[in-house]
Structures are given as structure tokens and as C-alpha cells.
Coordinates of C-alpha atoms in Angstrom, one line a residue:
Chain A
M1 CA 0.5 0.1 0.1
A2 CA 1.2 3.9 -0.6
L3 CA 0.9 6.2 1.7
S4 CA 1.6 9.9 0.6
K5 CA 0.8 13.2 0.7
A6 CA -1.3 14.2 -2.6
D7 CA -3.5 17.7 -1.2
F8 CA -3.5 19.6 1.5
N9 CA -5.8 17.3 3.7
N10 CA -5.7 14.3 1.7
I11 CA -3.6 11.2 1.8
N12 CA -3.3 8.9 -0.7
V13 CA -4.1 5.6 0.4
T14 CA -5.3 2.7 -1.1
P15 CA -6.8 0.4 1.7
A16 CA -5.4 -3.3 1.8
A17 CA -7.5 -6.0 3.6
S18 CA -6.3 -7.1 6.9
K19 CA -3.6 -4.5 7.1
K20 CA -3.6 -1.5 9.3
L21 CA -2.0 1.5 9.8
K22 CA 0.7 1.8 12.6
W23 CA 3.6 4.0 13.1
N24 CA 6.8 3.4 12.1
A25 CA 10.2 4.1 14.1
S26 CA 10.4 7.2 14.0
A27 CA 7.5 7.4 15.6
N28 CA 6.0 10.4 13.6
G29 CA 5.2 8.7 10.6
F30 CA 3.2 5.9 9.7
E31 CA 3.9 2.2 7.9
T32 CA 1.4 -0.7 7.3
G33 CA 1.8 -4.0 8.6
D34 CA -0.4 -6.5 11.2
V35 CA -0.5 -4.1 14.7
G36 CA -0.1 -6.6 17.8
G37 CA -0.7 -9.0 15.3
N38 CA 0.9 -12.2 16.2
M39 CA -2.0 -14.6 15.0
V40 CA -1.7 -13.4 10.7
L41 CA -4.0 -15.0 8.1
I42 CA -1.9 -15.7 5.7
K43 CA -3.9 -17.6 3.7
T44 CA -8.0 -19.1 3.2
L45 CA -8.6 -21.3 0.8
T46 CA -11.5 -23.1 0.1
A47 CA -11.8 -26.9 -1.7
D48 CA -15.8 -27.4 -3.4
N49 CA -15.2 -31.1 -4.4
S50 CA -11.8 -30.7 -5.3
A51 CA -8.7 -33.1 -5.4
N52 CA -6.5 -31.4 -2.7
L53 CA -5.7 -27.7 -1.3
S54 CA -2.0 -27.4 -0.8
F55 CA 0.1 -24.4 0.7
V56 CA 3.1 -24.2 -1.4
N57 CA 5.2 -21.2 -0.2
G58 CA 5.6 -18.4 -2.8
T59 CA 3.0 -19.6 -4.4
S60 CA -0.5 -18.1 -4.4
D61 CA 0.9 -15.6 -1.7
V62 CA 1.5 -18.4 0.6
V63 CA 4.4 -17.6 3.5
F64 CA 5.9 -20.8 4.5
D65 CA 9.1 -20.2 5.7
S66 CA 11.6 -19.3 7.9
T67 CA 8.4 -15.2 8.4
Y68 CA 7.2 -17.4 11.2
E69 CA 8.2 -20.1 13.9
K70 CA 5.0 -21.7 14.4
Y71 CA 2.4 -21.7 11.8
V72 CA -1.2 -23.3 12.4
F73 CA -3.8 -24.6 9.7
K74 CA -7.9 -24.7 10.7
F75 CA -10.1 -26.5 9.5
I76 CA -13.6 -25.3 9.1
D77 CA -16.0 -27.8 8.4
T78 CA -13.6 -29.5 6.4
S79 CA -15.5 -33.1 4.4
I80 CA -15.0 -35.8 2.5
R81 CA -17.2 -37.7 -0.4
S82 CA -18.0 -41.2 0.9
N83 CA -17.9 -43.2 4.9
T84 CA -14.4 -45.2 2.9
E85 CA -12.2 -41.8 2.6
K86 CA -10.3 -40.5 5.0
L87 CA -8.6 -36.9 5.2
G88 CA -5.7 -36.4 5.8
F89 CA -1.8 -34.6 5.3
N90 CA 1.5 -34.7 4.2
V91 CA 4.9 -32.1 3.9
S92 CA 7.4 -31.3 0.8
I93 CA 10.4 -30.5 0.7
D94 CA 10.4 -29.3 -2.7
T95 CA 8.0 -26.8 -3.3
G96 CA 5.5 -29.5 -4.0
S97 CA 7.1 -31.5 -6.6
N98 CA 7.0 -34.5 -4.0
Y99 CA 5.1 -35.4 -1.3
N100 CA 6.8 -37.8 0.8
V101 CA 8.3 -37.0 4.0
A102 CA 8.9 -39.8 6.4
K103 CA 6.8 -39.5 9.2
T104 CA 6.5 -40.6 12.7
S105 CA 3.4 -40.2 15.2
S106 CA 1.3 -41.3 17.5
A107 CA -3.0 -40.9 17.5
F108 CA -5.4 -41.8 20.1
R109 CA -9.1 -40.6 20.2
A110 CA -12.2 -40.3 22.3
H111 CA -16.2 -41.1 21.3
H112 CA -19.0 -41.1 22.9
G113 CA -22.5 -42.0 20.7
E114 CA -25.7 -39.7 19.7
D115 CA -27.7 -42.7 21.8
D116 CA -24.7 -42.5 24.4
S117 CA -23.4 -45.4 23.3
P118 CA -20.1 -46.7 24.5
A119 CA -18.1 -44.4 24.9
A120 CA -14.2 -44.7 25.5
L121 CA -10.4 -43.7 25.2
A122 CA -7.7 -45.7 23.4
Y123 CA -4.5 -45.6 20.9
Y124 CA -5.8 -45.9 17.3
G125 CA -3.2 -47.5 15.5
D126 CA -5.1 -47.1 12.3
D127 CA -4.1 -43.3 12.0
D128 CA -0.8 -43.2 13.6
L129 CA 2.7 -43.1 11.0
A130 CA 6.6 -44.7 11.9
Q131 CA 8.5 -43.7 9.1
G132 CA 5.8 -43.4 6.8
T133 CA 5.6 -41.1 3.9
G134 CA 2.3 -41.0 2.8
L135 CA -0.5 -39.2 4.3
Q136 CA -0.7 -38.5 7.8
P137 CA -4.8 -39.1 8.3
I138 CA -6.3 -36.1 10.1
Q139 CA -9.5 -38.3 10.9
N140 CA -11.1 -41.9 10.3
G141 CA -14.6 -43.6 10.0
G142 CA -15.6 -40.7 7.7
N143 CA -18.9 -39.8 7.3
S144 CA -20.6 -38.1 3.9
D145 CA -23.5 -37.4 5.8
A146 CA -25.1 -33.8 4.5
D147 CA -24.7 -32.3 8.1
S148 CA -21.5 -34.2 8.7
C149 CA -17.9 -32.2 8.8
I150 CA -14.7 -32.2 10.3
S151 CA -13.3 -29.2 12.1
G152 CA -10.2 -28.4 14.0
E153 CA -6.0 -27.6 14.2
L154 CA -3.0 -28.7 13.1
T155 CA -0.2 -27.1 14.6
I156 CA 3.5 -27.2 12.5
F157 CA 6.5 -25.9 14.1
N158 CA 9.5 -24.3 12.5
P159 CA 9.3 -25.6 9.2
S160 CA 12.2 -23.8 7.7
S161 CA 14.5 -25.7 10.3
T162 CA 18.0 -27.2 8.7
T163 CA 18.8 -29.0 12.2
F164 CA 15.7 -29.7 13.6
V165 CA 13.3 -32.9 12.5
K166 CA 9.1 -31.0 12.2
H167 CA 7.0 -31.7 15.0
F168 CA 3.3 -31.0 15.1
I169 CA 0.4 -31.5 16.1
M170 CA -2.9 -31.7 15.9
T171 CA -6.7 -32.0 17.6
T172 CA -9.5 -32.7 15.0
N173 CA -12.8 -33.4 15.7
Q174 CA -15.9 -35.1 13.7
N175 CA -19.1 -36.1 14.0
N176 CA -18.4 -40.4 12.3
S177 CA -20.7 -42.3 10.3
S178 CA -21.3 -44.4 13.4
G179 CA -22.9 -41.4 14.7
N180 CA -20.7 -40.5 17.3
S181 CA -18.8 -37.8 18.0
Q182 CA -15.2 -38.6 17.8
V183 CA -11.6 -35.9 18.6
L184 CA -8.4 -37.4 17.2
H185 CA -5.6 -36.5 19.0
I186 CA -2.7 -37.0 16.4
A187 CA 0.9 -35.5 17.2
G188 CA 4.6 -36.7 15.8
Y189 CA 7.0 -35.6 13.2
A190 CA 8.2 -34.9 9.9
N191 CA 11.9 -36.4 10.6
T192 CA 13.7 -34.3 8.0
T193 CA 16.8 -31.5 8.4
S194 CA 15.0 -30.1 5.7
A195 CA 13.2 -27.0 5.1
V196 CA 9.6 -28.4 4.7
D197 CA 8.5 -25.7 2.8
A198 CA 4.8 -26.8 0.9
I199 CA 1.7 -28.9 2.2
I200 CA -1.1 -30.8 0.6
F201 CA -4.6 -31.7 2.5
Q202 CA -6.0 -34.3 0.8
S203 CA -8.3 -37.6 0.8
N204 CA -6.9 -40.5 0.6
T205 CA -8.7 -42.3 -1.8
G206 CA -12.0 -38.9 -3.1
N207 CA -12.6 -35.7 -3.5
I208 CA -12.4 -32.9 -0.7
D209 CA -14.6 -29.7 0.4
G210 CA -14.7 -27.3 2.8
T211 CA -12.0 -24.1 4.3
I212 CA -8.8 -24.5 5.2
K213 CA -7.3 -21.5 6.8
M214 CA -3.4 -21.3 7.2
Y215 CA -1.5 -18.5 9.7
G216 CA 1.5 -17.4 10.6
I217 CA 2.6 -17.1 14.7
T218 CA 5.5 -14.5 15.4
Chain B
M1 CA -7.9 7.8 20.7
A2 CA -8.8 11.4 19.3
I3 CA -7.8 12.2 15.5
S4 CA -8.3 15.8 13.8
K5 CA -6.8 17.4 11.6
F6 CA -4.1 19.9 12.8
N7 CA -2.5 21.7 10.5
Y8 CA -1.9 21.4 6.9
N9 CA -0.3 18.3 6.3
S10 CA -0.2 17.6 10.2
F11 CA -2.3 14.8 12.2
N12 CA -3.0 15.6 15.7
V13 CA -2.6 12.0 17.2
T14 CA -2.1 10.4 20.4
P15 CA -1.3 7.2 20.0
V16 CA -3.3 4.5 22.9
A17 CA -1.0 1.1 23.3
S18 CA -2.5 -1.4 21.3
K19 CA -4.6 0.1 19.9
A20 CA -4.1 0.7 15.8
L21 CA -5.5 2.7 13.0
A22 CA -7.5 0.5 10.5
F23 CA -9.5 1.2 7.3
N24 CA -13.1 1.8 8.2
S25 CA -16.0 0.7 6.2
D26 CA -15.9 3.9 3.4
A27 CA -12.6 2.3 2.5
D28 CA -11.1 6.5 2.1
G29 CA -11.1 7.3 5.7
F30 CA -10.3 5.8 9.2
T31 CA -11.3 4.2 12.3
T32 CA -10.1 3.0 15.4
A33 CA -9.2 -0.7 16.1
S34 CA -7.5 -3.4 17.5
G35 CA -4.6 -5.6 16.8
S36 CA -4.2 -9.1 16.8
S37 CA -6.1 -10.7 20.5
M38 CA -3.0 -11.8 20.4
I39 CA 0.5 -10.1 21.7
L40 CA 3.9 -11.1 21.7
I41 CA 5.2 -10.3 25.3
K42 CA 9.3 -11.0 24.9
T43 CA 11.1 -14.2 23.2
L44 CA 13.6 -15.5 24.8
T45 CA 16.1 -18.3 23.4
A46 CA 18.3 -20.6 24.8
S47 CA 22.2 -21.3 24.1
S48 CA 23.3 -23.7 26.6
S49 CA 20.9 -22.3 29.1
A50 CA 20.2 -23.4 32.7
N51 CA 17.1 -21.7 31.9
L52 CA 14.4 -19.8 30.6
S53 CA 13.4 -17.7 33.1
F54 CA 9.7 -15.2 32.5
V55 CA 9.9 -11.8 35.2
N56 CA 7.0 -9.6 35.7
G57 CA 8.6 -6.5 35.9
S58 CA 12.0 -7.5 34.5
S59 CA 13.0 -7.2 30.6
D60 CA 10.1 -6.1 29.3
V61 CA 8.4 -8.7 30.6
V62 CA 4.1 -8.6 31.8
L63 CA 2.5 -11.3 33.6
D64 CA 0.1 -10.0 35.6
D65 CA -3.5 -8.9 35.3
T66 CA -2.8 -7.5 32.5
Y67 CA -4.2 -9.8 30.4
P68 CA -6.1 -13.2 31.9
V69 CA -4.2 -15.7 29.8
Y70 CA -0.8 -16.2 28.8
K71 CA 0.6 -18.5 26.6
F72 CA 4.5 -20.0 26.6
L73 CA 5.4 -21.5 23.0
C74 CA 8.0 -23.7 23.2
I75 CA 9.8 -24.3 20.0
N76 CA 13.2 -26.6 19.2
C77 CA 14.5 -26.9 23.2
H78 CA 17.3 -29.2 22.5
P79 CA 18.5 -31.0 26.0
S80 CA 22.3 -30.7 26.5
Q81 CA 22.0 -34.5 27.7
Q82 CA 20.0 -37.6 27.4
G83 CA 19.8 -40.5 30.3
G84 CA 20.9 -39.6 34.0
D85 CA 17.5 -37.7 34.7
G86 CA 18.8 -35.2 32.1
D87 CA 15.9 -35.9 30.1
E88 CA 13.2 -34.4 31.7
F89 CA 12.3 -31.0 30.3
S90 CA 9.9 -28.9 33.2
V91 CA 8.1 -25.8 34.3
G92 CA 8.4 -24.3 38.1
F93 CA 5.9 -21.6 39.1
R94 CA 7.1 -18.8 41.2
D95 CA 4.6 -17.3 44.0
G96 CA 6.0 -14.5 46.1
S97 CA 9.7 -15.5 46.6
T98 CA 12.1 -15.9 44.8
A99 CA 11.7 -19.5 44.3
Y100 CA 9.8 -21.1 41.9
D101 CA 7.9 -23.9 44.1
A102 CA 4.6 -23.0 44.3
S103 CA 2.9 -25.9 45.3
K104 CA 0.9 -28.2 42.2
T105 CA -1.8 -30.8 41.4
S106 CA -0.9 -32.1 38.2
T107 CA -2.5 -34.9 36.0
F108 CA 0.2 -36.0 33.1
F109 CA -0.2 -38.6 30.2
S110 CA 0.5 -39.3 26.9
S111 CA 0.6 -41.2 23.6
V112 CA 3.5 -42.5 21.8
H113 CA 4.2 -44.5 18.8
G114 CA 7.8 -46.4 17.4
E115 CA 9.6 -44.9 14.0
D116 CA 9.4 -49.0 13.9
G117 CA 5.7 -49.6 14.2
S118 CA 6.1 -50.6 17.6
G119 CA 4.3 -49.6 21.1
G120 CA 1.7 -47.7 19.3
A121 CA -0.6 -46.5 23.1
V122 CA -2.3 -44.3 25.1
A123 CA -1.6 -43.9 29.2
Y124 CA -1.9 -42.3 32.7
R125 CA 1.8 -41.5 33.9
D126 CA 1.5 -41.5 37.5
S127 CA 5.5 -40.9 37.8
H128 CA 5.2 -37.8 36.0
D129 CA 2.1 -36.1 37.7
Q130 CA 2.2 -33.8 41.2
A131 CA 0.6 -33.6 44.5
N132 CA 0.6 -30.2 46.0
A133 CA 4.9 -31.2 45.2
T134 CA 6.4 -28.0 44.5
G135 CA 8.9 -29.5 42.6
F136 CA 9.4 -28.7 39.0
Q137 CA 6.4 -30.1 36.5
T138 CA 7.6 -32.2 33.9
L139 CA 6.1 -31.4 30.2
A140 CA 8.4 -33.5 28.1
V141 CA 10.0 -37.3 29.6
D142 CA 12.7 -39.8 28.1
M143 CA 14.0 -37.3 25.7
D144 CA 16.3 -37.7 23.6
A145 CA 19.0 -35.7 22.8
D146 CA 20.5 -36.4 18.9
N147 CA 21.2 -33.2 16.9
D148 CA 18.1 -33.2 15.4
T149 CA 15.9 -33.8 17.9
Q150 CA 13.6 -31.3 20.6
V151 CA 10.8 -31.0 22.3
S152 CA 7.3 -28.1 21.3
G153 CA 4.6 -27.5 22.5
E154 CA 2.4 -24.6 24.1
L155 CA 1.7 -23.6 27.9
T156 CA -1.0 -22.3 28.8
L157 CA -1.8 -20.2 31.9
F158 CA -5.3 -18.9 32.7
N159 CA -5.3 -15.9 35.2
P160 CA -2.3 -15.5 37.3
S161 CA -2.3 -12.8 38.8
S162 CA -5.3 -13.7 40.3
T163 CA -5.8 -14.1 45.1
T164 CA -8.5 -15.3 45.1
F165 CA -8.0 -18.4 42.7
V166 CA -5.7 -21.1 42.2
K167 CA -3.9 -21.1 38.7
H168 CA -4.7 -23.3 36.6
F169 CA -2.3 -24.1 33.1
I170 CA -2.5 -26.9 30.1
W171 CA 0.1 -28.1 28.3
R172 CA 0.7 -29.9 25.4
G173 CA 3.8 -31.1 23.4
N174 CA 5.8 -33.7 21.8
H175 CA 9.3 -34.7 21.6
V176 CA 11.6 -37.9 20.1
H177 CA 12.0 -39.9 23.1
S178 CA 15.3 -42.1 23.5
S179 CA 13.5 -44.5 21.6
A180 CA 13.1 -43.2 18.6
G181 CA 9.7 -42.0 18.3
I182 CA 7.4 -39.5 19.4
Q183 CA 5.6 -38.8 22.8
D184 CA 2.2 -36.5 22.9
T185 CA 1.9 -35.3 26.2
Y186 CA -0.7 -33.5 28.0
V187 CA -0.3 -32.2 31.1
A188 CA -3.2 -29.9 32.9
G189 CA -3.1 -28.9 36.9
Y190 CA -3.0 -26.0 38.8
C191 CA -0.9 -24.1 41.4
N192 CA -2.8 -25.3 44.1
V193 CA -2.0 -21.2 45.9
T194 CA -4.2 -17.8 46.2
A195 CA -0.5 -15.6 45.6
A196 CA -0.2 -14.6 42.5
I197 CA 2.3 -15.8 40.3
D198 CA 4.4 -13.5 38.7
A199 CA 7.2 -15.6 36.8
V200 CA 7.3 -19.1 35.1
Q201 CA 11.1 -21.2 34.3
F202 CA 11.4 -23.9 32.0
K203 CA 14.8 -25.8 32.7
M204 CA 16.2 -29.2 32.1
S205 CA 15.9 -31.8 35.0
A206 CA 19.7 -31.7 35.1
G207 CA 22.2 -30.4 32.5
N208 CA 21.1 -27.3 30.0
I209 CA 19.0 -26.0 27.3
D210 CA 21.0 -26.2 24.6
A211 CA 19.2 -24.8 22.1
G212 CA 15.3 -23.3 21.4
V213 CA 12.9 -20.5 21.9
I214 CA 10.3 -19.9 24.3
K215 CA 7.3 -16.9 23.1
L216 CA 5.5 -15.6 26.4
Y217 CA 2.4 -13.8 24.8
G218 CA -0.8 -12.7 26.5
I219 CA -4.4 -13.1 25.3
A220 CA -6.0 -9.5 25.6
D221 CA -9.9 -10.2 25.2
S222 CA -10.2 -13.2 26.5

């Protein structure tokens, strides 16, 4: 956004969505930016019967590098199209050319039926990985009913590190095909010391719907 | 905050902390607005550090009634040693003295899974919970100290300045454990004191935090 004195009593301002004016270092001038904004919306992607949603550093205004030390992806009413599908994600170290980084993760879930049927908490081996290079499941037991969806949050720590593995933490909830409320807790790490610079969300078999928002935490 | 035309080419502006100018619905005018509700207060970086401490009123740290909720974001905290009681990442809370010894009661459970596919399990770990104990609260156990391993996670501390209520805290973090696998840890509890908590310290059970960053945020309007 350009900000300049155009005329007496005027400033030439082109507003930029989600940006604010703030005082600059000289304390008597302005600059544009995020104010107090330690959680910054980077990109919103919406799927409508889409094969996948991907966030690639340097593409379509996506920042996924050392700009932020923590990135958060929020799933808002994301859904799959058949009960046999499983929503998942994978990461890339070559800006999306390949999504095949080895990951080790753990998974456990709690569920409780709409009919008050069995409530349980247990480890869930179907959704963990042991150096697996395929999709990391986000939820399981998908439900393609019209009112069914998955919502939750994935956090990735310091993806640009070239020293450490890349930890991720995820919690999602869904109303699954068995008529349960099911919360799934997954945590793990992409076992690479290369920088992770892209992430893809997709189903193991079909298309997806819904919104995923990407935030950077300064 | 008032904004008025003061003179040609000038604004009469009185800045207000945590407030900003934002474009209003006319797109050619301004209004005042708050920034994000998540405010970065302080970043500490470990370099073979015995501990990292956030003390209210010291080094620009705010940990009082300014915010009702505080978050500590731990990123890539790497231990200097493995085994020998030096592989536990922990936190302590200060409640009036100089010691980080506020009495705590807590729960601790974690989910684990090996890189070789073994040992997938979720379980309560009663050796790491506390029952009105004054020692540091463990947040990560059996940490691996290989060069590429570390713990990352987030600790939320609720209303530390209260002099009426106990102080609840919640942690979720994950790390590479010494058996080569993931450990996803959940800790929750409370400092069983009505005195204000005015400082928080992170350290390893022995040795140093070799590297890593811990950020303190205040959550406004929460």
C-alpha cells in the first residue's frame, strides 16, 4: 500500500484488506502492517469437490518459510465424499514437487455416541505412522452425510529449520459414520532436517470440501 | 483515540498502546481498532542455558493482570544430555518468593509410537503427575538428545494474577523420545496457591537447554 501526501488535507491511500496503519520507528510517521498481530492470516483455501488443497511457499501469496516459527492450519467444516475416505495431509521439501516426507506419529481418540453408546478413550493405531511417507490421517471413519464435517487445528513448528525434525500437533473432531462425536489427537514429526516448504490436504481416495485457513504466528 | 486535522500536512494524533488505525467501511477513512488478541510479550532464546525465566517487571516481561490468559510457546527446545535424569523438560511457577516452588497438583498422560511401528499406546503416567508438590512440573520425559531432536509445545496459564483462585495451567507438547519415536504429552493442573504467580521458569531436570526459543504471549479480551 502506498501512502503519500497528495494534497492539503488529503492522503493518497489504497486500503489493503486486513492491514492497518501503524507508527513506524521514527514515531511520527506511518507504515502498513499487522498490529499486535502475532497470529496472522496468510491464506484461505476453499475446496468444492476438489482433489486437494495445497499451501506452497512462494505461490499464491503463501508464506511457509522462516518468516514464522509456528504455523497453524484451521479446518473449518472440511468433509469427504464417501464413508470409506480418510482426510489426511502430507508435506514437501521441494515446494510441492513431491509430498513424501517420512513421518512418525502417535494417535489416540475418544468417542461417544449420539445414542449415549460406548464412550471410550484408546490409542488408535490405524492413524499413526512409523516413518511412513504417505498421508498422515487427520480423521478416520469418515461420514459423508450432508451435515457431517471435520473441524480442528494442525500446528507445525519451525518448518524452515535445517537442524531439527519438524514437530506437528493436531486435534480434530468429527461426527463420524457410526454416529459418534470423535476427537482425534495426533502428534508427530516429519523426520527430515530439510526445510518443509509445502503442505497438501487431500482424501486417500476421493475429493474434499470445506475451508482450510493458514496462519503464521510471530 | 482522537484523530483530528491539526494543521496542513499534520495529524494531531495521540497514540494509544495496543490500538491501531484501521480503514473503515468507507474505504477512504479511518477508525481506531485493536490489533490481534494474541500479543507477543517476550522471546527468550536458549544457548546452553541453565533455564529460561519470565519474570514480571523484568526485561520487559508482563505477567500480571494485564492479560487474563498467557501462553508460552516452546519451539525446538533441545536438551544438552540424554538419560541420567537430564532428559526431562520442566516448568516451575513463582508465587511470591524468589523460588519457583508454587505447590501444584496435576495430571500427566501421553501417547507414544516408535519409528519402527512398535509400542503405540496412550497411558496415564503417574510418576510425572504431582500432588501438592513444590518441585518442577515435568512437561516432556525420556527426551532424545540427538542433534536433530527437540521438544515443541504450548503452555497456557490462566489468570496468574488472581489472589482469589488457584492458577490452572494446560500443556500439550511433543518430542522425540530416547527410544526413537514420538511422545505426545498432555499435562494439566493448578498451582494450589491464592498468591499471584509472577514468574515462570523452564529448565531441564539436569544439564542445560542447549538451544531453543520460548515465546510469551498475552491473550487480550479473553
